[in-house]
Amino acid sequence: LSPRVPWQSQTSGQYQRRVHGVATCFQILQHPKCNSSTASSDEYGKVRKLIIELVLVNLICSGHMSFVAEAEKRLSQAEKGQRPFDFEDAKDKGMFEKMLIKCADISSQTRKIEIARVWTHLVLEEFCNQGDLEMKMNLPVSPNMNRHELNVPKSQSGFMKFICRPIIDKLTRIIRDKTWLEILEENIQVLELTTIQ
């Protein structure tokens, strides 16, 4: 692996896992027992494009903030009555699908704190394993992946406030159910108290 590859720096592990997942998905779709074998080239192409878009939109550093800003702009229009959110509209539907994938990926943070902590530990262990490997290869250790410097409550609180909260807020406004956002806010408060102590 070369650190000169653009995606190598912060998201190499994430990117490689996503690419592998997409490749595996397409291998499965080629199996004779899958319905894709009866799809026309045009239908298969549309499904393939959608799968790739939905997987790649989920990389946190690949346009997450611009996606959140775009979703905020669209929801503000809908809430002001300028143009209601329409699931029949291809752009609105696409935005919602991407939002669902993003929210599913971080949904562990919208569970009660006991469950969120278990998932946080598992994810951070994966990140730190990558950091260990980067250190062993004399590569710069990616942010939040150095187990010797990681402040879990502070790091997790920041992740929940600046990554999770904005996208969960957008989803709850569309589905008109604030449950996930309320649990997330409770978890942020718990982590902030842990950070202060």
Short mmCIF file of C-alpha atoms in Angstrom, two decimals:
data_model
loop_
_atom_site.label_atom_id
_atom_site.label_comp_id
_atom_site.label_asym_id
_atom_site.label_seq_id
_atom_site.Cartn_x
_atom_site.Cartn_y
_atom_site.Cartn_z
CA LEU A 1 0.00 0.00 0.00
CA SER A 2 1.36 3.37 -0.95
CA PRO A 3 0.57 6.49 1.10
CA ARG A 4 0.58 8.41 -2.18
CA VAL A 5 -2.73 6.83 -3.23
CA PRO A 6 -5.29 9.63 -2.55
CA TRP A 7 -7.72 7.53 -0.53
CA GLN A 8 -4.91 5.86 1.39
CA SER A 9 -4.58 8.52 4.08
CA GLN A 10 -7.67 8.56 6.30
CA THR A 11 -10.00 5.98 4.90
CA SER A 12 -7.94 3.22 3.35
CA GLY A 13 -9.46 0.51 5.51
CA GLN A 14 -12.96 1.92 5.13
CA TYR A 15 -12.57 2.32 1.39
CA GLN A 16 -11.11 -1.14 0.86
CA ARG A 17 -13.87 -2.80 2.91
CA ARG A 18 -16.54 -0.93 0.95
CA VAL A 19 -14.99 -1.83 -2.41
CA HIS A 20 -14.72 -5.46 -1.32
CA GLY A 21 -18.35 -5.39 -0.15
CA VAL A 22 -19.56 -3.98 -3.46
CA ALA A 23 -17.52 -6.51 -5.44
CA THR A 24 -18.94 -9.35 -3.34
CA CYS A 25 -22.46 -8.00 -3.84
CA PHE A 26 -22.03 -8.06 -7.61
CA GLN A 27 -20.62 -11.61 -7.47
CA ILE A 28 -23.71 -12.70 -5.55
CA LEU A 29 -25.98 -10.96 -8.05
CA GLN A 30 -24.41 -13.03 -10.85
CA HIS A 31 -25.49 -16.27 -9.17
CA PRO A 32 -28.21 -18.06 -11.17
CA LYS A 33 -30.55 -18.14 -8.15
CA CYS A 34 -30.55 -14.34 -7.91
CA ASN A 35 -33.21 -12.36 -9.72
CA SER A 36 -30.59 -10.21 -11.39
CA SER A 37 -29.95 -12.92 -13.97
CA THR A 38 -33.33 -12.09 -15.53
CA ALA A 39 -32.78 -8.30 -15.44
CA SER A 40 -32.18 -6.44 -18.67
CA SER A 41 -28.81 -4.74 -19.13
CA ASP A 42 -30.50 -1.39 -18.52
CA GLU A 43 -32.17 -2.57 -15.27
CA TYR A 44 -28.96 -4.19 -14.04
CA GLY A 45 -27.02 -1.02 -14.85
CA LYS A 46 -29.45 1.10 -12.84
CA VAL A 47 -29.29 -1.24 -9.83
CA ARG A 48 -25.49 -1.43 -10.07
CA LYS A 49 -25.20 2.37 -10.16
CA LEU A 50 -27.55 2.74 -7.18
CA ILE A 51 -25.62 0.18 -5.10
CA ILE A 52 -22.31 1.91 -5.80
CA GLU A 53 -23.75 5.36 -4.99
CA LEU A 54 -25.30 4.13 -1.74
CA VAL A 55 -22.12 2.44 -0.58
CA LEU A 56 -19.74 5.25 -1.51
CA VAL A 57 -21.95 8.00 -0.06
CA ASN A 58 -21.44 6.32 3.27
CA LEU A 59 -17.73 7.07 3.50
CA ILE A 60 -17.68 9.76 6.19
CA CYS A 61 -14.94 11.83 4.57
CA SER A 62 -16.32 11.60 1.03
CA GLY A 63 -18.74 14.49 1.03
CA HIS A 64 -20.62 13.75 4.26
CA MET A 65 -20.81 17.40 5.29
CA SER A 66 -21.86 18.59 1.83
CA PHE A 67 -24.55 15.87 1.77
CA VAL A 68 -25.82 17.03 5.17
CA ALA A 69 -25.86 20.66 3.95
CA GLU A 70 -27.74 19.64 0.78
CA ALA A 71 -30.28 17.70 2.85
CA GLU A 72 -30.75 20.67 5.21
CA LYS A 73 -31.38 22.99 2.28
CA ARG A 74 -33.94 20.59 0.78
CA LEU A 75 -35.72 19.99 4.10
CA SER A 76 -35.85 23.72 4.82
CA GLN A 77 -37.63 24.21 1.49
CA ALA A 78 -40.12 21.47 2.38
CA GLU A 79 -40.73 22.82 5.89
CA LYS A 80 -41.33 26.33 4.55
CA GLY A 81 -43.93 24.89 2.17
CA GLN A 82 -41.92 25.82 -0.92
CA ARG A 83 -41.75 22.26 -2.19
CA PRO A 84 -42.98 19.32 -0.09
CA PHE A 85 -40.63 16.36 0.24
CA ASP A 86 -41.84 13.89 -2.40
CA PHE A 87 -40.87 10.21 -2.34
CA GLU A 88 -42.04 9.94 -5.96
CA ASP A 89 -39.46 12.54 -7.01
CA ALA A 90 -36.22 10.81 -8.08
CA LYS A 91 -33.95 13.38 -6.36
CA ASP A 92 -35.88 13.32 -3.07
CA LYS A 93 -36.08 9.53 -3.13
CA GLY A 94 -32.34 9.27 -3.84
CA MET A 95 -31.53 11.65 -1.01
CA PHE A 96 -33.70 9.64 1.37
CA GLU A 97 -32.09 6.34 0.31
CA LYS A 98 -28.60 7.76 0.88
CA MET A 99 -29.71 9.17 4.23
CA LEU A 100 -31.06 5.76 5.29
CA ILE A 101 -27.75 4.08 4.46
CA LYS A 102 -25.76 6.74 6.34
CA CYS A 103 -28.05 6.49 9.36
CA ALA A 104 -28.00 2.69 9.34
CA ASP A 105 -24.20 2.79 9.48
CA ILE A 106 -24.17 4.96 12.61
CA SER A 107 -27.40 3.63 14.14
CA SER A 108 -25.60 2.01 17.07
CA GLN A 109 -25.25 5.51 18.52
CA THR A 110 -29.05 5.83 18.60
CA ARG A 111 -29.38 2.82 20.92
CA LYS A 112 -29.40 2.97 24.70
CA ILE A 113 -25.94 3.87 26.02
CA GLU A 114 -25.11 0.29 27.12
CA ILE A 115 -25.53 -0.98 23.55
CA ALA A 116 -23.90 2.08 22.00
CA ARG A 117 -20.82 1.54 24.19
CA VAL A 118 -20.43 -2.07 23.04
CA TRP A 119 -20.55 -1.02 19.38
CA THR A 120 -18.24 1.92 20.04
CA HIS A 121 -15.69 -0.44 21.57
CA LEU A 122 -15.89 -2.81 18.58
CA VAL A 123 -15.51 -0.02 16.00
CA LEU A 124 -12.69 1.70 17.88
CA GLU A 125 -10.85 -1.61 18.26
CA GLU A 126 -11.05 -2.04 14.48
CA PHE A 127 -9.75 1.51 13.99
CA CYS A 128 -6.92 1.00 16.47
CA ASN A 129 -5.95 -2.26 14.78
CA GLN A 130 -5.62 -0.28 11.56
CA GLY A 131 -3.57 2.33 13.44
CA ASP A 132 -1.31 -0.42 14.81
CA LEU A 133 -0.75 -1.71 11.28
CA GLU A 134 -0.04 1.81 9.97
CA MET A 135 2.48 2.33 12.79
CA LYS A 136 4.12 -1.03 12.04
CA MET A 137 4.43 -0.03 8.36
CA ASN A 138 5.92 3.38 9.33
CA LEU A 139 2.93 5.19 7.83
CA PRO A 140 1.26 8.20 9.46
CA VAL A 141 -1.40 6.90 11.83
CA SER A 142 -4.88 7.98 10.74
CA PRO A 143 -6.82 10.33 13.06
CA ASN A 144 -8.56 8.59 15.99
CA MET A 145 -6.77 5.33 15.24
CA ASN A 146 -3.84 5.56 17.66
CA ARG A 147 -4.81 3.51 20.69
CA HIS A 148 -2.12 5.20 22.80
CA GLU A 149 -3.54 8.71 22.26
CA LEU A 150 -7.27 8.06 21.84
CA ASN A 151 -9.60 9.76 24.32
CA VAL A 152 -12.71 7.64 23.81
CA PRO A 153 -15.34 9.82 25.56
CA LYS A 154 -14.10 13.00 23.86
CA SER A 155 -13.71 11.35 20.46
CA GLN A 156 -17.09 9.63 20.63
CA SER A 157 -18.87 12.74 21.87
CA GLY A 158 -17.44 14.69 18.91
CA PHE A 159 -18.45 11.93 16.48
CA MET A 160 -21.99 11.91 17.86
CA LYS A 161 -22.35 15.71 17.83
CA PHE A 162 -20.74 16.53 14.49
CA ILE A 163 -21.33 13.42 12.37
CA CYS A 164 -24.33 11.57 13.83
CA ARG A 165 -26.54 14.40 15.11
CA PRO A 166 -26.83 16.37 11.84
CA ILE A 167 -27.79 13.39 9.67
CA ILE A 168 -30.07 11.77 12.30
CA ASP A 169 -31.79 15.16 12.69
CA LYS A 170 -32.53 15.24 8.94
CA LEU A 171 -33.91 11.70 8.93
CA THR A 172 -36.15 12.29 11.95
CA ARG A 173 -37.55 15.42 10.31
CA ILE A 174 -38.51 13.42 7.22
CA ILE A 175 -40.07 10.49 9.08
CA ARG A 176 -41.47 12.76 11.82
CA ASP A 177 -40.25 10.61 14.71
CA LYS A 178 -37.61 12.08 17.03
CA THR A 179 -36.97 8.88 19.07
CA TRP A 180 -33.51 8.20 17.61
CA LEU A 181 -32.45 11.81 17.98
CA GLU A 182 -33.62 11.90 21.61
CA ILE A 183 -31.62 8.77 22.49
CA LEU A 184 -28.58 10.17 20.68
CA GLU A 185 -28.86 13.40 22.71
CA GLU A 186 -29.05 11.36 25.95
CA ASN A 187 -25.91 9.44 24.93
CA ILE A 188 -24.06 12.67 24.14
CA GLN A 189 -24.91 13.99 27.62
CA VAL A 190 -23.62 10.79 29.25
CA LEU A 191 -20.35 10.99 27.30
CA GLU A 192 -19.89 14.67 28.07
CA LEU A 193 -20.29 13.95 31.78
CA THR A 194 -17.70 11.17 31.42
CA THR A 195 -15.34 13.62 29.68
CA ILE A 196 -15.72 16.23 32.45
CA GLN A 197 -14.97 13.72 35.26
#
